């Protein structure tokens, strides 16, 4: 069993090294110490526009439900940690319930508060409180918490691709959201089509623009439909075949029928 675990870790490190990413917080049953603050409205999702530095939209709605957080460098990782899920809990304040709550990294905050710093939405911060003491806990300011990495389960959802505003025939920017398990995507590749609409069978790597948004700056007019190939942090590969149609539009969602398992 130990040998199998070592092989899994070695494979993960190999994948991360291949795509040039440093490993973030790994999955563990152990609780790690951190500091927590909150921002935005007391019962909000953080930013006033329900967005954040990851590029996710409508973080006040399912599956985020305002249970969101900024991550500092080891958590946000310049966008590589966007979409990761963590359980958090607090126990050393009279208002704390001690019960774990799950949050998703959707934003960034690099202020040097602690080695691990969760700058939570008001909703997520208050969710750690005992019943009726949400506001009292929020008044505590900076608090000590414990956290651990957990898989993401966006029940009923497939991976969604949002073609970002500004995309045009020679520039394609795509937001990837609702990825299960790791919650993160470490590489996104695109396959164009021939004028006939048949796939070219050639994968072109996209590069991270910011957060969970990937971009391709082409030297030719891009030809849809587009297939997208995603690689997760744990090395799983999922392909959404011709998910973006030939007559695609910027600032538009294109839902897939694929999901990480």
Coordinates of N, CA and C in Angstrom, one line a residue:
X1 N 0.8 -1.2 0.0 CA 0.0 0.0 0.0 C 0.9 1.3 0.0
X2 N 1.9 1.2 0.8 CA 2.8 2.4 0.9 C 3.5 2.6 -0.5
X3 N 3.8 1.5 -1.2 CA 4.4 1.6 -2.5 C 3.5 2.2 -3.5
X4 N 2.2 1.9 -3.4 CA 1.2 2.4 -4.3 C 1.0 3.9 -4.1
X5 N 1.0 4.3 -2.8 CA 0.9 5.7 -2.4 C 2.1 6.5 -3.0
X6 N 3.3 6.0 -2.8 CA 4.5 6.6 -3.3 C 4.4 6.8 -4.8
X7 N 3.8 5.8 -5.5 CA 3.7 6.0 -7.0 C 2.7 7.1 -7.4
X8 N 1.6 7.2 -6.6 CA 0.6 8.2 -6.9 C 1.3 9.6 -6.7
X9 N 2.0 9.8 -5.6 CA 2.7 11.0 -5.3 C 3.7 11.4 -6.4
X10 N 4.4 10.4 -6.8 CA 5.5 10.6 -7.8 C 4.8 11.0 -9.2
X11 N 3.7 10.3 -9.5 CA 2.9 10.7 -10.7 C 2.4 12.1 -10.7
X12 N 1.9 12.5 -9.5 CA 1.4 13.9 -9.3 C 2.5 14.9 -9.5
X13 N 3.6 14.7 -8.8 CA 4.8 15.6 -9.0 C 5.3 15.7 -10.4
X14 N 5.2 14.5 -11.1 CA 5.7 14.5 -12.5 C 4.8 15.4 -13.4
X15 N 3.4 15.2 -13.1 CA 2.5 16.0 -13.9 C 2.7 17.5 -13.6
X16 N 2.8 17.9 -12.4 CA 3.0 19.3 -12.0 C 4.3 19.8 -12.6
X17 N 5.4 19.0 -12.6 CA 6.7 19.4 -13.1 C 6.6 19.6 -14.6
X18 N 5.8 18.7 -15.3 CA 5.7 18.8 -16.7 C 5.1 20.1 -17.2
X19 N 4.0 20.6 -16.4 CA 3.3 21.8 -16.8 C 3.9 23.0 -16.0
X20 N 4.9 22.8 -15.3 CA 5.6 24.0 -14.7 C 4.9 24.6 -13.5
X21 N 4.2 23.7 -12.7 CA 3.4 24.2 -11.6 C 4.1 23.7 -10.3
X22 N 4.1 24.5 -9.3 CA 4.5 24.1 -7.9 C 3.4 23.5 -7.2
X23 N 3.6 22.5 -6.4 CA 2.6 21.8 -5.7 C 2.0 22.8 -4.6
X24 N 0.7 22.8 -4.5 CA 0.1 23.6 -3.4 C -0.1 22.7 -2.2
X25 N -1.3 23.0 -1.5 CA -1.6 22.2 -0.3 C -2.2 20.9 -0.8
X26 N -1.6 19.8 -0.3 CA -2.0 18.4 -0.7 C -3.2 17.9 0.1
X27 N -3.9 16.9 -0.3 CA -5.0 16.3 0.4 C -4.4 15.6 1.7
X28 N -5.0 15.8 2.8 CA -4.6 15.1 4.0 C -5.8 15.1 5.0
X29 N -5.7 14.1 5.9 CA -6.8 14.1 7.0 C -6.4 15.0 8.1
X30 N -5.2 15.5 8.1 CA -4.7 16.4 9.2 C -5.2 17.8 9.0
X31 N -5.5 18.5 10.1 CA -5.9 19.9 10.1 C -4.7 20.7 10.2
X32 N -4.6 21.8 9.4 CA -3.4 22.7 9.4 C -3.9 24.0 9.9
X33 N -2.9 24.7 10.6 CA -3.3 26.0 11.2 C -3.3 27.2 10.1
X34 N -4.2 28.1 10.3 CA -4.3 29.3 9.4 C -4.9 30.4 10.1
X35 N -4.9 31.6 9.5 CA -5.6 32.7 10.0 C -6.8 33.0 9.0
X36 N -7.8 33.6 9.6 CA -9.0 34.0 8.7 C -9.4 35.4 9.0
X37 N -9.8 36.1 7.9 CA -10.4 37.4 8.0 C -11.6 37.3 7.1
X38 N -12.3 38.4 6.9 CA -13.4 38.4 5.9 C -13.5 39.8 5.3
X39 N -14.2 39.9 4.2 CA -14.4 41.1 3.4 C -15.7 41.1 2.7
X40 N -16.1 42.3 2.2 CA -17.3 42.5 1.5 C -18.5 42.6 2.5
X41 N -19.7 42.3 2.0 CA -20.9 42.4 2.8 C -21.0 41.2 3.9
X42 N -21.5 41.5 5.0 CA -21.6 40.4 6.0 C -22.2 39.1 5.5
X43 N -23.2 39.2 4.6 CA -23.9 38.0 4.1 C -23.6 37.9 2.6
X44 N -22.5 38.4 2.2 CA -22.2 38.4 0.7 C -21.2 37.3 0.3
X45 N -20.8 37.4 -1.0 CA -19.9 36.4 -1.5 C -18.5 37.0 -1.7
X46 N -18.2 38.1 -1.0 CA -16.9 38.7 -1.2 C -17.0 40.0 -2.0
X47 N -16.5 40.0 -3.3 CA -16.6 41.1 -4.1 C -18.0 41.6 -4.4
X48 N -18.2 42.9 -4.6 CA -19.6 43.4 -4.8 C -20.2 42.8 -6.1
X49 N -19.3 42.5 -7.1 CA -19.8 42.0 -8.4 C -19.9 40.4 -8.4
X50 N -19.8 39.8 -7.2 CA -19.8 38.3 -7.1 C -18.9 37.6 -8.1
X51 N -17.7 38.2 -8.1 CA -16.6 37.6 -9.0 C -15.4 37.3 -8.2
X52 N -14.3 38.0 -8.7 CA -13.0 37.7 -8.0 C -11.9 37.5 -9.0
X53 N -10.7 37.4 -8.4 CA -9.4 37.3 -9.2 C -9.3 36.0 -10.0
X54 N -10.2 35.0 -9.8 CA -10.2 33.8 -10.5 C -11.0 33.9 -11.8
X55 N -11.8 34.9 -11.9 CA -12.7 35.1 -13.1 C -14.0 34.4 -13.0
X56 N -14.3 33.7 -11.9 CA -15.6 33.0 -11.8 C -16.7 34.0 -11.8
X57 N -17.9 33.6 -12.3 CA -19.0 34.5 -12.3 C -20.0 34.0 -11.3
X58 N -20.9 34.9 -10.8 CA -22.0 34.6 -9.9 C -21.6 33.7 -8.8
X59 N -20.7 34.1 -8.0 CA -20.2 33.3 -6.9 C -21.2 33.3 -5.7
X60 N -22.3 34.1 -5.8 CA -23.3 34.0 -4.9 C -24.4 32.9 -5.2
X61 N -24.2 32.2 -6.3 CA -25.1 31.2 -6.7 C -24.4 29.8 -6.7
X62 N -25.3 28.8 -6.9 CA -24.7 27.4 -6.9 C -23.7 27.2 -8.0
X63 N -22.6 26.6 -7.8 CA -22.3 25.8 -6.6 C -21.5 26.5 -5.5
X64 N -21.2 27.8 -5.7 CA -20.4 28.6 -4.8 C -21.3 28.9 -3.5
X65 N -22.5 29.4 -3.8 CA -23.4 29.8 -2.7 C -22.7 30.7 -1.7
X66 N -21.9 31.6 -2.2 CA -21.2 32.6 -1.3 C -20.2 32.0 -0.4
X67 N -20.0 30.7 -0.4 CA -19.0 30.1 0.5 C -17.6 30.1 -0.2
X68 N -17.1 31.3 -0.3 CA -15.9 31.6 -1.1 C -14.8 32.2 -0.2
X69 N -13.6 32.2 -0.8 CA -12.5 32.8 -0.1 C -11.4 33.3 -1.0
X70 N -10.7 34.4 -0.6 CA -9.4 34.7 -1.2 C -8.4 33.7 -0.6
X71 N -7.4 33.4 -1.4 CA -6.3 32.7 -0.9 C -5.0 33.5 -0.9
X72 N -4.1 33.3 0.0 CA -2.8 33.9 -0.1 C -1.9 33.1 -1.0
X73 N -0.7 33.4 -1.2 CA 0.2 32.8 -2.2 C 0.2 31.3 -2.2
X74 N 0.3 30.6 -1.0 CA 0.3 29.1 -1.1 C -1.0 28.5 -1.4
X75 N -2.1 29.3 -1.4 CA -3.4 28.8 -1.7 C -3.9 29.2 -3.1
X76 N -3.7 30.5 -3.4 CA -4.1 31.0 -4.7 C -3.1 30.6 -5.8
X77 N -1.8 30.7 -5.5 CA -0.8 30.2 -6.4 C -0.8 30.9 -7.8
X78 N -1.0 32.2 -7.8 CA -1.0 33.0 -9.0 C -2.1 32.5 -9.9
X79 N -3.2 31.9 -9.4 CA -4.3 31.4 -10.1 C -4.4 29.9 -10.3
X80 N -3.3 29.3 -10.0 CA -3.3 27.8 -10.1 C -4.2 27.1 -9.1
X81 N -4.4 27.8 -8.0 CA -5.3 27.3 -6.9 C -6.8 27.6 -7.1
X82 N -7.1 28.4 -8.1 CA -8.5 28.8 -8.3 C -9.4 27.5 -8.4
X83 N -10.5 27.5 -7.7 CA -11.4 26.4 -7.7 C -11.2 25.3 -6.7
X84 N -10.1 25.3 -6.0 CA -9.8 24.3 -5.0 C -10.7 24.5 -3.9
X85 N -11.1 23.3 -3.2 CA -12.0 23.3 -2.1 C -11.3 23.0 -0.8
X86 N -11.7 23.6 0.3 CA -11.1 23.4 1.6 C -12.2 23.4 2.6
X87 N -12.0 22.5 3.6 CA -12.8 22.6 4.8 C -12.1 23.5 5.8
X88 N -12.8 24.3 6.5 CA -12.3 25.2 7.5 C -13.2 25.1 8.7
X89 N -12.5 25.4 9.9 CA -13.3 25.4 11.2 C -12.6 26.2 12.2
X90 N -13.3 26.8 13.1 CA -12.6 27.5 14.2 C -13.2 27.0 15.5
X91 N -12.3 27.0 16.5 CA -12.6 26.4 17.8 C -12.2 27.2 19.0
X92 N -11.3 28.2 18.8 CA -10.8 28.9 19.9 C -11.4 30.3 20.2
X93 N -12.7 30.5 19.7 CA -13.4 31.7 20.0 C -14.8 31.2 20.5
X94 N -15.3 31.8 21.6 CA -16.6 31.4 22.1 C -17.8 31.3 21.1
X95 N -17.6 32.0 20.0 CA -18.7 32.0 19.0 C -18.5 30.9 18.0
X96 N -17.4 30.2 18.0 CA -17.1 29.2 17.0 C -17.9 27.9 17.3
X97 N -18.4 27.3 16.2 CA -19.1 26.0 16.4 C -18.2 24.8 16.4
X98 N -17.0 25.0 15.8 CA -16.1 23.9 15.7 C -16.5 22.9 14.5
X99 N -17.6 23.2 13.8 CA -18.0 22.3 12.7 C -17.3 22.7 11.4
X100 N -16.9 21.8 10.6 CA -16.2 22.1 9.4 C -17.2 22.7 8.3
X101 N -16.7 23.6 7.6 CA -17.5 24.2 6.5 C -16.6 24.2 5.2
X102 N -17.2 24.0 4.1 CA -16.4 23.9 2.8 C -16.4 25.2 2.1
X103 N -15.3 25.7 1.7 CA -15.2 27.0 0.9 C -14.4 26.7 -0.4
X104 N -14.5 27.6 -1.4 CA -13.9 27.4 -2.7 C -13.0 28.7 -2.9
X105 N -11.8 28.5 -3.3 CA -10.9 29.6 -3.6 C -11.4 30.3 -4.9
X106 N -11.8 31.6 -4.8 CA -12.3 32.3 -6.0 C -11.6 33.7 -6.1
X107 N -10.7 34.0 -5.2 CA -10.1 35.3 -5.2 C -8.7 35.3 -4.6
X108 N -8.0 36.4 -4.5 CA -6.7 36.4 -4.0 C -6.5 37.6 -3.0
X109 N -5.7 37.4 -2.0 CA -5.3 38.4 -1.0 C -3.9 38.0 -0.5
X110 N -2.9 38.8 -0.9 CA -1.5 38.5 -0.6 C -1.0 39.2 0.6
X111 N -1.9 39.9 1.4 CA -1.4 40.5 2.6 C -0.7 39.5 3.6
X112 N 0.5 39.9 4.1 CA 1.2 38.9 4.9 C 0.7 38.8 6.3
X113 N -0.5 38.1 6.4 CA -1.1 37.8 7.7 C -0.6 36.6 8.4
X114 N -0.4 35.5 7.6 CA 0.1 34.2 8.2 C 0.6 33.4 7.0
X115 N 1.2 32.3 7.3 CA 1.6 31.4 6.2 C 0.5 31.0 5.4
X116 N -0.7 30.6 6.0 CA -1.9 30.3 5.3 C -3.0 31.3 5.7
X117 N -3.5 32.0 4.8 CA -4.5 33.1 5.2 C -5.7 32.9 4.3
X118 N -6.9 32.7 4.9 CA -8.2 32.7 4.2 C -8.9 34.0 4.4
X119 N -9.0 34.8 3.4 CA -9.8 36.1 3.5 C -11.2 35.7 3.0
X120 N -12.1 35.3 3.9 CA -13.3 34.7 3.5 C -14.4 35.8 3.2
X121 N -15.4 35.3 2.4 CA -16.6 36.1 2.3 C -17.3 36.3 3.6
X122 N -18.1 37.3 3.8 CA -18.8 37.4 5.1 C -19.6 36.2 5.4
X123 N -20.2 35.6 4.3 CA -21.1 34.4 4.5 C -20.3 33.3 5.1
X124 N -19.1 33.0 4.4 CA -18.3 31.9 4.8 C -17.7 32.1 6.2
X125 N -17.3 33.3 6.6 CA -16.8 33.5 7.9 C -17.8 33.3 8.9
X126 N -19.0 33.8 8.7 CA -20.1 33.6 9.7 C -20.6 32.2 9.8
X127 N -20.4 31.4 8.7 CA -20.8 30.0 8.7 C -20.0 29.2 9.7
X128 N -18.9 29.7 10.2 CA -18.1 28.9 11.2 C -18.7 29.1 12.6
X129 N -19.7 30.0 12.8 CA -20.2 30.3 14.1 C -21.3 29.4 14.6
X130 N -21.5 29.4 15.9 CA -22.6 28.7 16.5 C -23.9 29.4 16.0
X131 N -25.0 28.7 16.1 CA -26.3 29.3 15.6 C -26.6 30.6 16.3
X132 N -26.9 31.6 15.5 CA -27.2 32.9 16.0 C -26.1 33.8 16.4
X133 N -24.8 33.3 16.2 CA -23.7 34.1 16.6 C -22.8 34.5 15.4
X134 N -23.4 34.5 14.2 CA -22.6 34.8 13.0 C -22.0 36.2 13.1
X135 N -22.8 37.2 13.4 CA -22.3 38.6 13.5 C -21.3 38.7 14.6
X136 N -21.5 38.0 15.7 CA -20.6 38.1 16.8 C -19.2 37.6 16.4
X137 N -19.2 36.5 15.7 CA -17.9 36.0 15.2 C -17.3 36.9 14.2
X138 N -18.1 37.5 13.3 CA -17.5 38.4 12.3 C -16.9 39.6 13.0
X139 N -17.4 40.0 14.2 CA -16.8 41.1 14.9 C -15.5 40.8 15.5
X140 N -15.1 39.5 15.5 CA -13.8 39.1 16.2 C -12.6 39.5 15.4
X141 N -12.8 39.9 14.1 CA -11.6 40.3 13.3 C -10.8 39.1 12.8
X142 N -9.5 39.2 13.0 CA -8.6 38.1 12.6 C -8.7 36.9 13.6
X143 N -9.0 35.7 13.1 CA -9.1 34.6 14.1 C -8.2 33.4 13.6
X144 N -7.9 32.6 14.5 CA -7.2 31.3 14.2 C -8.2 30.3 13.7
X145 N -7.9 29.6 12.6 CA -8.7 28.5 12.1 C -7.8 27.3 11.8
X146 N -8.5 26.2 11.5 CA -7.8 25.1 11.0 C -8.4 24.7 9.6
X147 N -7.6 24.1 8.7 CA -8.1 23.9 7.4 C -7.5 22.6 6.8
X148 N -8.1 22.0 5.8 CA -7.6 20.9 5.1 C -8.2 20.9 3.7
X149 N -7.4 20.4 2.7 CA -7.8 20.3 1.3 C -8.8 19.1 1.2
X150 N -9.9 19.4 0.5 CA -10.9 18.3 0.2 C -11.3 18.3 -1.2
X151 N -11.8 17.2 -1.8 CA -12.2 17.2 -3.2 C -13.5 18.1 -3.3
X152 N -13.7 18.6 -4.5 CA -14.8 19.4 -4.8 C -15.9 18.5 -5.4
X153 N -17.1 18.7 -5.0 CA -18.3 17.9 -5.6 C -19.4 18.9 -6.0
X154 N -19.4 19.3 -7.2 CA -20.4 20.2 -7.7 C -21.5 19.3 -8.3
X155 N -22.4 18.8 -7.5 CA -23.4 17.8 -7.9 C -24.3 18.3 -8.9
X156 N -24.5 17.6 -10.0 CA -25.4 17.9 -11.0 C -24.8 18.8 -12.1
X157 N -23.6 19.2 -12.0 CA -22.9 20.1 -12.9 C -21.9 19.4 -13.7
X158 N -21.8 19.9 -15.0 CA -20.6 19.5 -15.8 C -19.7 20.7 -15.9
X159 N -18.5 20.5 -16.5 CA -17.6 21.6 -16.6 C -18.2 22.6 -17.6
X160 N -18.1 23.9 -17.3 CA -18.6 24.9 -18.1 C -17.4 25.8 -18.7
X161 N -17.6 26.2 -19.9 CA -16.6 27.1 -20.6 C -17.3 28.4 -20.9
X162 N -16.7 29.5 -20.5 CA -17.2 30.8 -20.8 C -16.2 31.5 -21.7
X163 N -16.6 31.8 -22.9 CA -15.7 32.5 -23.8 C -15.8 34.0 -23.4
X164 N -14.6 34.5 -23.0 CA -14.5 35.8 -22.4 C -14.7 36.9 -23.4
X165 N -15.2 38.0 -22.9 CA -15.4 39.3 -23.7 C -14.0 39.6 -24.2
X166 N -14.0 40.1 -25.5 CA -12.7 40.5 -26.1 C -12.2 39.4 -27.0
X167 N -12.7 38.2 -26.9 CA -12.3 37.1 -27.8 C -12.7 37.5 -29.2
X168 N -11.8 37.1 -30.2 CA -12.1 37.4 -31.6 C -11.5 36.4 -32.5
X169 N -11.6 36.5 -33.8 CA -11.1 35.4 -34.7 C -9.6 35.0 -34.5
X170 N -8.8 35.8 -33.9 CA -7.4 35.5 -33.7 C -7.0 35.4 -32.2
X171 N -8.0 35.6 -31.4 CA -7.7 35.5 -29.9 C -8.9 34.9 -29.2
X172 N -8.5 33.8 -28.5 CA -9.6 33.1 -27.8 C -9.2 33.0 -26.3
X173 N -10.1 33.5 -25.4 CA -9.9 33.4 -24.0 C -11.1 32.6 -23.4
X174 N -10.8 31.6 -22.6 CA -11.8 30.7 -22.0 C -11.7 30.6 -20.5
X175 N -12.8 30.8 -19.8 CA -12.9 30.6 -18.4 C -13.4 29.1 -18.2
X176 N -12.6 28.4 -17.4 CA -13.0 27.0 -17.0 C -13.6 27.0 -15.6
X177 N -14.8 26.5 -15.4 CA -15.4 26.5 -14.1 C -16.2 25.2 -13.9
X178 N -16.5 24.9 -12.6 CA -17.2 23.8 -12.1 C -16.5 22.5 -12.3
X179 N -15.2 22.4 -12.2 CA -14.4 21.2 -12.3 C -14.6 20.4 -11.0
X180 N -15.0 19.2 -11.0 CA -15.1 18.3 -9.8 C -13.7 17.9 -9.4
X181 N -13.7 17.2 -8.3 CA -12.5 16.6 -7.6 C -11.5 17.6 -7.3
X182 N -10.4 17.8 -8.0 CA -9.4 18.8 -7.6 C -9.9 20.2 -7.7
X183 N -10.9 20.5 -8.5 CA -11.4 21.8 -8.7 C -10.6 22.7 -9.5
X184 N -9.3 22.2 -9.8 CA -8.4 23.1 -10.6 C -8.0 22.4 -11.9
X185 N -7.6 23.2 -12.8 CA -7.1 22.7 -14.1 C -5.7 23.3 -14.3
X186 N -4.8 22.4 -14.6 CA -3.4 22.8 -14.7 C -3.0 23.0 -16.2
X187 N -3.8 22.5 -17.1 CA -3.5 22.8 -18.5 C -4.7 22.7 -19.3
X188 N -4.9 23.6 -20.3 CA -6.0 23.5 -21.2 C -5.4 23.6 -22.7
X189 N -5.9 22.7 -23.5 CA -5.5 22.6 -24.9 C -6.7 22.8 -25.8
X190 N -6.5 23.3 -27.0 CA -7.6 23.5 -27.9 C -7.3 22.8 -29.2
X191 N -8.4 22.2 -29.8 CA -8.3 21.6 -31.1 C -9.2 22.3 -32.0
X192 N -8.7 22.9 -33.1 CA -9.5 23.6 -34.1 C -10.2 22.5 -35.1
X193 N -11.0 23.0 -36.0 CA -11.6 22.2 -37.0 C -11.2 22.7 -38.4
X194 N -11.3 21.8 -39.3 CA -11.1 22.1 -40.7 C -12.3 22.9 -41.2
X195 N -12.2 23.5 -42.4 CA -13.4 24.2 -42.9 C -14.6 23.4 -43.1
X196 N -14.4 22.1 -43.2 CA -15.5 21.1 -43.3 C -16.2 20.9 -41.9
X197 N -15.6 21.4 -40.8 CA -16.1 21.1 -39.5 C -15.5 19.9 -38.8
X198 N -14.7 19.2 -39.5 CA -14.0 18.0 -38.9 C -12.8 18.4 -38.1
X199 N -12.6 17.8 -37.0 CA -11.4 18.2 -36.1 C -10.1 17.9 -36.8
X200 N -9.1 18.8 -36.5 CA -7.8 18.7 -37.2 C -6.9 17.6 -36.5
X201 N -7.3 17.2 -35.3 CA -6.5 16.2 -34.5 C -5.2 16.8 -34.0
X202 N -5.1 18.1 -34.1 CA -3.9 18.8 -33.6 C -4.3 19.6 -32.3
X203 N -3.6 19.3 -31.2 CA -3.9 20.0 -30.0 C -2.9 21.2 -29.8
X204 N -3.4 22.3 -29.5 CA -2.6 23.5 -29.3 C -2.7 24.0 -27.9
X205 N -1.6 24.0 -27.2 CA -1.6 24.4 -25.7 C -2.1 25.9 -25.6
X206 N -3.0 26.1 -24.7 CA -3.4 27.5 -24.3 C -2.5 27.8 -23.1
X207 N -2.4 29.1 -22.8 CA -1.7 29.5 -21.6 C -2.6 30.3 -20.6
X208 N -2.2 30.1 -19.4 CA -3.1 30.8 -18.3 C -3.0 32.3 -18.5
X209 N -4.1 33.0 -18.7 CA -4.1 34.4 -18.8 C -4.1 35.0 -17.4
X210 N -5.1 34.6 -16.6 CA -5.1 35.0 -15.2 C -6.2 34.1 -14.5
X211 N -6.0 33.8 -13.3 CA -7.0 33.0 -12.6 C -7.3 31.7 -13.3
X212 N -8.6 31.5 -13.6 CA -9.0 30.2 -14.3 C -9.3 30.5 -15.8
X213 N -8.8 31.6 -16.3 CA -9.0 32.0 -17.7 C -7.7 31.7 -18.5
X214 N -7.9 30.9 -19.6 CA -6.9 30.5 -20.5 C -7.0 31.2 -21.8
X215 N -5.9 31.5 -22.5 CA -5.9 32.2 -23.7 C -5.1 31.6 -24.8
X216 N -5.5 31.9 -26.0 CA -4.7 31.5 -27.2 C -4.6 32.7 -28.1
X217 N -3.3 33.2 -28.3 CA -3.1 34.2 -29.3 C -2.6 33.6 -30.6
X218 N -3.5 33.6 -31.6 CA -3.2 32.8 -32.8 C -2.5 33.7 -33.9
X219 N -1.8 33.1 -34.8 CA -1.2 33.8 -36.0 C -2.1 33.6 -37.2
X220 N -3.3 33.1 -37.0 CA -4.2 32.8 -38.1 C -5.6 32.9 -37.6
X221 N -6.6 32.9 -38.5 CA -8.0 33.0 -38.1 C -8.4 31.6 -37.6
X222 N -8.8 31.6 -36.3 CA -9.2 30.4 -35.6 C -10.5 29.8 -36.3
X223 N -10.5 28.5 -36.4 CA -11.6 27.8 -37.1 C -12.3 26.9 -36.1
X224 N -13.5 27.2 -35.8 CA -14.4 26.3 -34.9 C -15.1 25.3 -35.8
X225 N -15.7 24.3 -35.1 CA -15.9 24.2 -33.7 C -14.6 23.8 -33.0
X226 N -14.5 24.2 -31.7 CA -13.3 23.9 -30.9 C -13.6 22.8 -29.9
X227 N -12.6 21.8 -29.8 CA -12.6 20.9 -28.7 C -11.6 21.4 -27.7
X228 N -11.9 21.0 -26.4 CA -11.0 21.5 -25.3 C -10.6 20.3 -24.5
X229 N -9.3 20.2 -24.2 CA -8.7 19.1 -23.4 C -8.2 19.7 -22.1
X230 N -8.6 19.2 -21.0 CA -8.3 19.7 -19.7 C -7.4 18.6 -18.9
X231 N -6.4 19.1 -18.2 CA -5.6 18.2 -17.3 C -5.8 18.7 -15.9
X232 N -6.2 17.8 -15.0 CA -6.4 18.3 -13.6 C -5.1 18.2 -12.8
X233 N -5.2 18.7 -11.6 CA -4.0 18.7 -10.8 C -3.5 17.3 -10.5
X234 N -4.4 16.4 -10.4 CA -4.0 15.0 -10.1 C -3.7 14.2 -11.3
X235 N -3.7 14.8 -12.5 CA -3.2 14.1 -13.7 C -4.3 13.6 -14.6
X236 N -5.6 13.7 -14.2 CA -6.7 13.2 -15.0 C -6.9 14.1 -16.2
X237 N -7.2 13.5 -17.4 CA -7.4 14.2 -18.6 C -8.9 14.0 -19.1
X238 N -9.5 15.1 -19.4 CA -10.9 15.1 -19.8 C -11.0 15.9 -21.1
X239 N -11.7 15.4 -22.1 CA -11.9 16.1 -23.4 C -13.4 16.4 -23.6
X240 N -13.6 17.7 -23.9 CA -15.0 18.1 -24.3 C -14.9 18.3 -25.8
X241 N -15.5 17.4 -26.6 CA -15.4 17.4 -28.0 C -16.3 18.4 -28.6
X242 N -15.7 19.3 -29.4 CA -16.4 20.4 -30.2 C -17.4 21.1 -29.3
X243 N -17.0 21.5 -28.1 CA -17.9 22.1 -27.2 C -18.2 23.5 -27.5
X244 N -17.3 24.2 -28.2 CA -17.5 25.6 -28.6 C -17.8 25.5 -30.1
X245 N -19.0 26.0 -30.5 CA -19.4 25.8 -31.9 C -18.7 26.8 -32.9
X246 N -18.9 26.5 -34.2 CA -18.3 27.4 -35.2 C -18.7 28.8 -35.1
X247 N -20.0 29.0 -34.8 CA -20.6 30.3 -34.7 C -20.5 30.9 -33.3
X248 N -19.5 30.6 -32.6 CA -19.3 31.1 -31.2 C -19.4 32.6 -31.1
X249 N -19.7 33.0 -29.9 CA -19.7 34.4 -29.6 C -18.9 34.7 -28.3
X250 N -18.4 35.9 -28.2 CA -17.7 36.3 -27.0 C -18.7 36.6 -25.9
X251 N -18.3 36.4 -24.6 CA -19.1 36.7 -23.5 C -20.3 35.7 -23.4
X252 N -20.0 34.4 -23.7 CA -21.1 33.4 -23.8 C -20.6 32.1 -23.2
X253 N -21.6 31.5 -22.5 CA -21.3 30.2 -21.8 C -21.5 29.1 -22.8
X254 N -20.6 28.1 -22.8 CA -20.8 26.8 -23.5 C -20.6 25.7 -22.6
X255 N -21.8 25.1 -22.2 CA -21.7 24.0 -21.3 C -21.3 22.7 -22.0
X256 N -20.6 21.8 -21.2 CA -20.2 20.5 -21.7 C -21.0 19.4 -21.1
X257 N -20.7 18.2 -21.5 CA -21.3 17.0 -20.9 C -20.2 16.1 -20.3
X258 N -19.1 16.8 -19.9 CA -18.0 16.0 -19.3 C -17.7 16.6 -17.9
X259 N -17.1 15.7 -17.1 CA -16.7 16.1 -15.7 C -15.6 15.2 -15.2
X260 N -14.8 15.7 -14.3 CA -13.7 14.9 -13.7 C -14.4 14.0 -12.7
X261 N -13.9 12.7 -12.7 CA -14.5 11.7 -11.8 C -13.5 11.3 -10.7

